[in-house]
PDB file of C-alpha atoms in Angstrom:
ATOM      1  CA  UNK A  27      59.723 101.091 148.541  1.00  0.00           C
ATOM      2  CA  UNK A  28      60.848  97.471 148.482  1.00  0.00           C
ATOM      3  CA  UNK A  29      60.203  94.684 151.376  1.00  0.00           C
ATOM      4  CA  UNK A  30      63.230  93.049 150.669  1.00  0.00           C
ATOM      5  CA  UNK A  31      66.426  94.977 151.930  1.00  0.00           C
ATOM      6  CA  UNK A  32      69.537  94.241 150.324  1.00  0.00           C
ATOM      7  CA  UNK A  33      71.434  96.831 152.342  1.00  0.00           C
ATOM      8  CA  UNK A  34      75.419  97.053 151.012  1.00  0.00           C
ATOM      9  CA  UNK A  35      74.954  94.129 148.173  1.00  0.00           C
ATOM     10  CA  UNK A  36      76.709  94.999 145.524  1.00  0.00           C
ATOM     11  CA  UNK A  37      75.028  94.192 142.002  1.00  0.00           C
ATOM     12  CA  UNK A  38      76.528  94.175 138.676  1.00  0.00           C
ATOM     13  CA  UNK A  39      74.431  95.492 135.712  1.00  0.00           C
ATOM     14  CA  UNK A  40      76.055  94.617 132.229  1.00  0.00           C
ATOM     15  CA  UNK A  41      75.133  96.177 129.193  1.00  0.00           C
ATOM     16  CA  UNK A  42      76.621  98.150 126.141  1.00  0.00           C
ATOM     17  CA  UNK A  43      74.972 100.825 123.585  1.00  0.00           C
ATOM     18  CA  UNK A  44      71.933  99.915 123.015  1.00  0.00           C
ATOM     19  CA  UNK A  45      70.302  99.079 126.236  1.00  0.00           C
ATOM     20  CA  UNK A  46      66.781  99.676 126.194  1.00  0.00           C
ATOM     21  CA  UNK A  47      66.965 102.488 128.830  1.00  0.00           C
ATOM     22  CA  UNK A  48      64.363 101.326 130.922  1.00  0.00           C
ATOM     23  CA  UNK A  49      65.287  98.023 131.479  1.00  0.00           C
ATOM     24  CA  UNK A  50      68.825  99.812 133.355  1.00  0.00           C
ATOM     25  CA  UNK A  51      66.947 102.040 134.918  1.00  0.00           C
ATOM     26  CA  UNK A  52      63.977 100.586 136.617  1.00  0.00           C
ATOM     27  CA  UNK A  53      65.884  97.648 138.243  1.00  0.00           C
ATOM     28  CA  UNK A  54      68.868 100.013 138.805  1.00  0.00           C
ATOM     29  CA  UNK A  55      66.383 102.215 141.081  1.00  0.00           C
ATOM     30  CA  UNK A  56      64.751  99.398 142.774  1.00  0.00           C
ATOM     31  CA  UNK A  57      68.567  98.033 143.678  1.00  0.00           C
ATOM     32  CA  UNK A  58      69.438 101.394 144.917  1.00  0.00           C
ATOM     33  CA  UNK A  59      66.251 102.031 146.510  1.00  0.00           C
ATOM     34  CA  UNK A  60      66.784  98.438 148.714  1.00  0.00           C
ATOM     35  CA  UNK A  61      69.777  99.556 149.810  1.00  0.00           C
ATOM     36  CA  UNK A  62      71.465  97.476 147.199  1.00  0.00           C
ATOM     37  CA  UNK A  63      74.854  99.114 145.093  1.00  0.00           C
ATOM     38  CA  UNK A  64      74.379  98.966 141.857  1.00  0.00           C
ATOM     39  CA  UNK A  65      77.995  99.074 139.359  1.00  0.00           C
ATOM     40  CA  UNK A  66      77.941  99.436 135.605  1.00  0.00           C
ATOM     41  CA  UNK A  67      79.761  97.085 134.337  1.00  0.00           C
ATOM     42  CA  UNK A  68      80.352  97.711 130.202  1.00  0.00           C
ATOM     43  CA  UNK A  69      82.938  96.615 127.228  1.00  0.00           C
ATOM     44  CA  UNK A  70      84.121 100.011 127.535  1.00  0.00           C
ATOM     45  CA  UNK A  71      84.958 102.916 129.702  1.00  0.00           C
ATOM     46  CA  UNK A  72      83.191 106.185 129.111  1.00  0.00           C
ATOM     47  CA  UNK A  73      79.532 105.926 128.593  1.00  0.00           C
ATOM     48  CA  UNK A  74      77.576 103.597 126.801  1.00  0.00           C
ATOM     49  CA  UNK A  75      73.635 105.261 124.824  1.00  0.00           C
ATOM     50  CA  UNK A  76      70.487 103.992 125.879  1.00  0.00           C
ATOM     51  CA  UNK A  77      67.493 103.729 123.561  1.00  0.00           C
ATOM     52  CA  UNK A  78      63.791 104.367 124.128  1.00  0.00           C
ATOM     53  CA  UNK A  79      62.538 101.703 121.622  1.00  0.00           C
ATOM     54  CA  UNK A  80      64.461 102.801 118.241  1.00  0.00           C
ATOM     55  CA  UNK A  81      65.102 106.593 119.823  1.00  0.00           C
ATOM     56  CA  UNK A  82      67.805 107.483 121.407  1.00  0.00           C
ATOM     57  CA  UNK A  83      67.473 107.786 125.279  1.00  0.00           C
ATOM     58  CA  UNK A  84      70.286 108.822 127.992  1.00  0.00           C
ATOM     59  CA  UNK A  85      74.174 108.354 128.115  1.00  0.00           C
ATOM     60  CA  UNK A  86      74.976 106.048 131.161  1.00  0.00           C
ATOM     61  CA  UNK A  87      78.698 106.492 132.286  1.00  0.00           C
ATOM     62  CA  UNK A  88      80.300 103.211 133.219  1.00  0.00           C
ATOM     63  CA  UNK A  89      81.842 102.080 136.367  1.00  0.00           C
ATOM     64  CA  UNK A  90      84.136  99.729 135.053  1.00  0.00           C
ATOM     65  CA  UNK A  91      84.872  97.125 132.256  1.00  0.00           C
ATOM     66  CA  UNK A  92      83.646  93.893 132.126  1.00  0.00           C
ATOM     67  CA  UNK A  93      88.159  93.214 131.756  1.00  0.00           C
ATOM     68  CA  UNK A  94      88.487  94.158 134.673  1.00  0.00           C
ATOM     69  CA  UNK A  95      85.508  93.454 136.728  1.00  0.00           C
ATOM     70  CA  UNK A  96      85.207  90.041 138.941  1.00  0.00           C
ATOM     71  CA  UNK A  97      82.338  88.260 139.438  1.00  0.00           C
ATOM     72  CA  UNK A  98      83.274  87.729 143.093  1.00  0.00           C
ATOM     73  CA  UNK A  99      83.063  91.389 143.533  1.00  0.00           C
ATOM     74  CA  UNK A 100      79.492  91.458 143.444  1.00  0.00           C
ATOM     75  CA  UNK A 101      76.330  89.674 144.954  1.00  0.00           C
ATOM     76  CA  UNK A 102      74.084  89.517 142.159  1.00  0.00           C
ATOM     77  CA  UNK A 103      74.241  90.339 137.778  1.00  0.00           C
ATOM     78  CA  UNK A 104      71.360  92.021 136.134  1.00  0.00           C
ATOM     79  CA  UNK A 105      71.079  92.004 132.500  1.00  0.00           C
ATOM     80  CA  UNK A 106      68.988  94.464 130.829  1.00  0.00           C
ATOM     81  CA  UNK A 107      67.840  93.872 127.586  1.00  0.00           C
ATOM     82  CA  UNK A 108      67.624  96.052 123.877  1.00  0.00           C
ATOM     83  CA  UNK A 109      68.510  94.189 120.808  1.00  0.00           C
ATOM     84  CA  UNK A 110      71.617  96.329 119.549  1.00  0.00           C
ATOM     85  CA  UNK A 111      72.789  95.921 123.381  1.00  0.00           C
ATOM     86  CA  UNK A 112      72.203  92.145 123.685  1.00  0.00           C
ATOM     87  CA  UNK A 113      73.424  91.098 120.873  1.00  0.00           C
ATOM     88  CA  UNK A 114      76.902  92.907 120.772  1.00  0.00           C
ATOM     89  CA  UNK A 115      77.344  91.431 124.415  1.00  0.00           C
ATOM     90  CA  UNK A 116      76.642  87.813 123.387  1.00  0.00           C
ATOM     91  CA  UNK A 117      79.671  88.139 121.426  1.00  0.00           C
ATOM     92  CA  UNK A 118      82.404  89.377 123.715  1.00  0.00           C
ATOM     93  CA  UNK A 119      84.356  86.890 125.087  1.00  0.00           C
ATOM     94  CA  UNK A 120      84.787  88.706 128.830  1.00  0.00           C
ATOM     95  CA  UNK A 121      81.243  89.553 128.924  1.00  0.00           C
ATOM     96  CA  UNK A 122      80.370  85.541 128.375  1.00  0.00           C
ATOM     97  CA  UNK A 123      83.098  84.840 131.210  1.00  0.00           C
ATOM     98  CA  UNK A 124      81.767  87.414 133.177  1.00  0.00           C
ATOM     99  CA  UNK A 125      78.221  86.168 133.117  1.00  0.00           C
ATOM    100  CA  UNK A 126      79.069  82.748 134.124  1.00  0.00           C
ATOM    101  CA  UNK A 127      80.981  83.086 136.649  1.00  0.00           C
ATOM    102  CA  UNK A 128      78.290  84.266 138.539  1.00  0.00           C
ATOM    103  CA  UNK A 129      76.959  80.883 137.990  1.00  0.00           C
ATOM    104  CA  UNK A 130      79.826  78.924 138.414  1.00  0.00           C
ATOM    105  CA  UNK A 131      79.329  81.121 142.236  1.00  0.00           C
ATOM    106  CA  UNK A 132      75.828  80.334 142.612  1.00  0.00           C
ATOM    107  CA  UNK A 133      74.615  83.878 142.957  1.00  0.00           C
ATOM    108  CA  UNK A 134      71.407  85.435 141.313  1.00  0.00           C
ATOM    109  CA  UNK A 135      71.280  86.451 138.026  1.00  0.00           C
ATOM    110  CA  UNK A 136      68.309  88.118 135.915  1.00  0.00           C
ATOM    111  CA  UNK A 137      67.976  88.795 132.615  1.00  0.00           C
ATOM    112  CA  UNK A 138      65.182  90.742 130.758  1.00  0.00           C
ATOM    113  CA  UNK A 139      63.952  91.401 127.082  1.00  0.00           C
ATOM    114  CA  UNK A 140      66.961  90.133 125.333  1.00  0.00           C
ATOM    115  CA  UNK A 141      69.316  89.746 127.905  1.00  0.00           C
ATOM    116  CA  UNK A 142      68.978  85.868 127.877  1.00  0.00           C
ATOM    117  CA  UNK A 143      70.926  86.156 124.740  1.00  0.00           C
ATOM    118  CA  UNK A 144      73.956  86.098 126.509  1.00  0.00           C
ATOM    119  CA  UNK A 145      72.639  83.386 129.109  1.00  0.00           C
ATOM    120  CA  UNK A 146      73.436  81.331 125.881  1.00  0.00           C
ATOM    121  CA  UNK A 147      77.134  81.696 125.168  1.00  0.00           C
ATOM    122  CA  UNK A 148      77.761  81.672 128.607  1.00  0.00           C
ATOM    123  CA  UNK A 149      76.778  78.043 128.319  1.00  0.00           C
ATOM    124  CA  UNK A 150      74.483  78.321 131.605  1.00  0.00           C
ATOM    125  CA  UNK A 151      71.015  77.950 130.029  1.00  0.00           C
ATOM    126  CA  UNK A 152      70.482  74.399 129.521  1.00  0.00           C
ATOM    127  CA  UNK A 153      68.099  72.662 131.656  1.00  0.00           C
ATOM    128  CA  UNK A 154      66.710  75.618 132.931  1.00  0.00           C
ATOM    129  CA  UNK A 155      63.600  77.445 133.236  1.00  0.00           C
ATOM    130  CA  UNK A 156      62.887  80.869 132.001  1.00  0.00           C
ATOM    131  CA  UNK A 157      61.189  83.633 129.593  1.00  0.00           C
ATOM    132  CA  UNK A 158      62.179  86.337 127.348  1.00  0.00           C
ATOM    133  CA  UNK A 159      61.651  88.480 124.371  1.00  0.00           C
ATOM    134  CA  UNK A 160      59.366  86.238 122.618  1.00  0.00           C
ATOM    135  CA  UNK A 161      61.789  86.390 119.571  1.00  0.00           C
ATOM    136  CA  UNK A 162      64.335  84.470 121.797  1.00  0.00           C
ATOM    137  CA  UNK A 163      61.657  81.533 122.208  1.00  0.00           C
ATOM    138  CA  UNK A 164      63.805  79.280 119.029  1.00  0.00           C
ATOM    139  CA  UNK A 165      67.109  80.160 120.536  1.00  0.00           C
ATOM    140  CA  UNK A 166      66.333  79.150 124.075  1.00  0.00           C
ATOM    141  CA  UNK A 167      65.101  76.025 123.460  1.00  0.00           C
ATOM    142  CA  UNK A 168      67.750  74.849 121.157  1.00  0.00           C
ATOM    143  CA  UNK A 169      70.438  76.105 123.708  1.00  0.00           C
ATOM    144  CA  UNK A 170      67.738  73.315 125.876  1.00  0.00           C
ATOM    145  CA  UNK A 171      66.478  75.926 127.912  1.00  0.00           C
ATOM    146  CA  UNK A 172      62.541  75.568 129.098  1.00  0.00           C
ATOM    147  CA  UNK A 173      61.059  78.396 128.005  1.00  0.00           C
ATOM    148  CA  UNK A 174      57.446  80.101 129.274  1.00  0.00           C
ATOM    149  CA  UNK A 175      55.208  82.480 128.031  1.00  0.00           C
ATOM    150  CA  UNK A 176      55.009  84.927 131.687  1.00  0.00           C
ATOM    151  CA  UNK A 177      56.049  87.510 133.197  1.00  0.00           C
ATOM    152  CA  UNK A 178      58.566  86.585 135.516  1.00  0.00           C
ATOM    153  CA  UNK A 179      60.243  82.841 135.946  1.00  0.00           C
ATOM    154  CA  UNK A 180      62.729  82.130 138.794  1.00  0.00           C
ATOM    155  CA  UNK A 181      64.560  79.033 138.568  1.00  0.00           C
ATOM    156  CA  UNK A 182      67.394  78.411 141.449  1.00  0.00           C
ATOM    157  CA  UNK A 183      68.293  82.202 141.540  1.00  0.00           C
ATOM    158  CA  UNK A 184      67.394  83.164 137.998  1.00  0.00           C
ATOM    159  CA  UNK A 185      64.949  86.167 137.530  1.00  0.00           C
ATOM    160  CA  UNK A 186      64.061  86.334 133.941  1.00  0.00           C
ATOM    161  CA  UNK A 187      61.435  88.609 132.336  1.00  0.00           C
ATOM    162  CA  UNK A 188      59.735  88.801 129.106  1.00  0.00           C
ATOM    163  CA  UNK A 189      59.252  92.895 128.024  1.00  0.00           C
ATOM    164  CA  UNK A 190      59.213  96.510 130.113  1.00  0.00           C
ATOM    165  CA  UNK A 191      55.660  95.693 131.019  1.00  0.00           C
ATOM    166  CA  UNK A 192      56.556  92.802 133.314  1.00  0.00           C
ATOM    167  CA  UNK A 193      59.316  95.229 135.330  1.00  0.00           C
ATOM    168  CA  UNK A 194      57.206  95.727 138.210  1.00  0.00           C
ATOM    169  CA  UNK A 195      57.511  91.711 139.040  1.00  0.00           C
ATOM    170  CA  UNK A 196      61.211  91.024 137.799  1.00  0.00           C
ATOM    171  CA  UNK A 197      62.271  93.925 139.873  1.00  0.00           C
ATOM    172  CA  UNK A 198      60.201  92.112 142.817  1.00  0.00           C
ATOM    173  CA  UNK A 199      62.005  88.798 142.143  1.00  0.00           C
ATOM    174  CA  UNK A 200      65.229  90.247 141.558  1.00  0.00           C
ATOM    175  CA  UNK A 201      65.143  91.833 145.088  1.00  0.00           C
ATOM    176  CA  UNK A 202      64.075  88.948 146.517  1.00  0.00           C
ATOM    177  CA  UNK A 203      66.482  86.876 144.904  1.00  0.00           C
ATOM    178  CA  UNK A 204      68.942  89.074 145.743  1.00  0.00           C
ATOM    179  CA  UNK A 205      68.322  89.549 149.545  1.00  0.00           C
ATOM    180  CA  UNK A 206      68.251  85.084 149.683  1.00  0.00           C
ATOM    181  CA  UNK A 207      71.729  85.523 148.643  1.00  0.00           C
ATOM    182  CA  UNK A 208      73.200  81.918 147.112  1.00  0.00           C
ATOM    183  CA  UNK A 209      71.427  79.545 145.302  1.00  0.00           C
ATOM    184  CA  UNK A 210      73.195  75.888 145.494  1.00  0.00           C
ATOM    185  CA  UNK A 211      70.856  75.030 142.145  1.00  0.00           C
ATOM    186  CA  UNK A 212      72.358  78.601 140.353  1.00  0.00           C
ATOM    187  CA  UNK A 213      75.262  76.686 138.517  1.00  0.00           C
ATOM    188  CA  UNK A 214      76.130  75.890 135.091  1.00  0.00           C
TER     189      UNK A 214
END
């Protein structure tokens, strides 16, 4: 059970096919398990597939579209990771929109795996400090993000995480970050 209660906060999860499955559901539990309400928020309605490394996992139905969701709706974005997953979302248009204008809010974000991929064409990366998938290293820091080798960073509201091994702390963080509400240094 969590130490940080984030009772009635609503959080946004974005992802598509592809999300490694337990990078949704391990934060998604810890949200719920806070008190938080977590919202799939996908490209699509219906249900998007998770994968269990290069096997598929579980259908996840979705909430509602990243069209039609609103950033201000929400207290927080998580954004699991998966390869297939991250890299179709750094490419849609609404999903980059929808990703910074959490930023442009000042409310916590966090991003695992491959989920700082879209961090980048959202534009919000530069200048700050996080991890990822080491793969993402190149990317990061030509985007001029700082980027460390550790299990979680949090810079100004930004929970990022390198691999499913460092869950138990992002899931920490992200709670934590969460329950603080605002950050005045989470902006683009």
């Amino acid at each position: 059970m969590s130490t940080h209660n984030i009772s009635g906060k609503k959080v946004a999860f974005l992802l598509t096919d592809g999300v490694e499955q337990i990078e949704l559901t391990s934060p998604w539990n810890a949200v719920k398990e806070a008190g938080g309400i977590p919202t799939l928020v996908a490209p699509k309605s219906g249900s998007v597939q998770g994968f269990q490394g290069t096997e598929k996992g579980d259908t996840f139905d979705v909430d509602t579209t990243v069209a039609e969701a609103e950033a201000s709706d929400f207290d927080a974005l998580v954004l699991p990771g998966g390869v297939i997953n991250a890299d179709h979302l750094r490419m849609d248009k609404d999903a980059q929109a929808f990703a910074r204008n959490f930023f442009e809010q000042h409310k916590p974000a966090a991003a695992i795996c491959h989920g700082p991929w879209l961090l980048i064409d959202a534009g919000v990366v530069r200048g700050r400090n996080l991890t990822s998938y080491r793969s993402l290293q190149t990317d990061l820091l030509n985007a001029g993000a700082e980027w460390m080798d550790e299990e979680v960073v949090v810079d100004n509201g930004l929970v990022t995480s390198r691999t499913p091994d460092d869950l138990p702390a992002f899931n920490h963080k992200l709670l934590e970050e969460i329950a603080e509400g605002k950050h005045s240094g989470q902006t683009v």
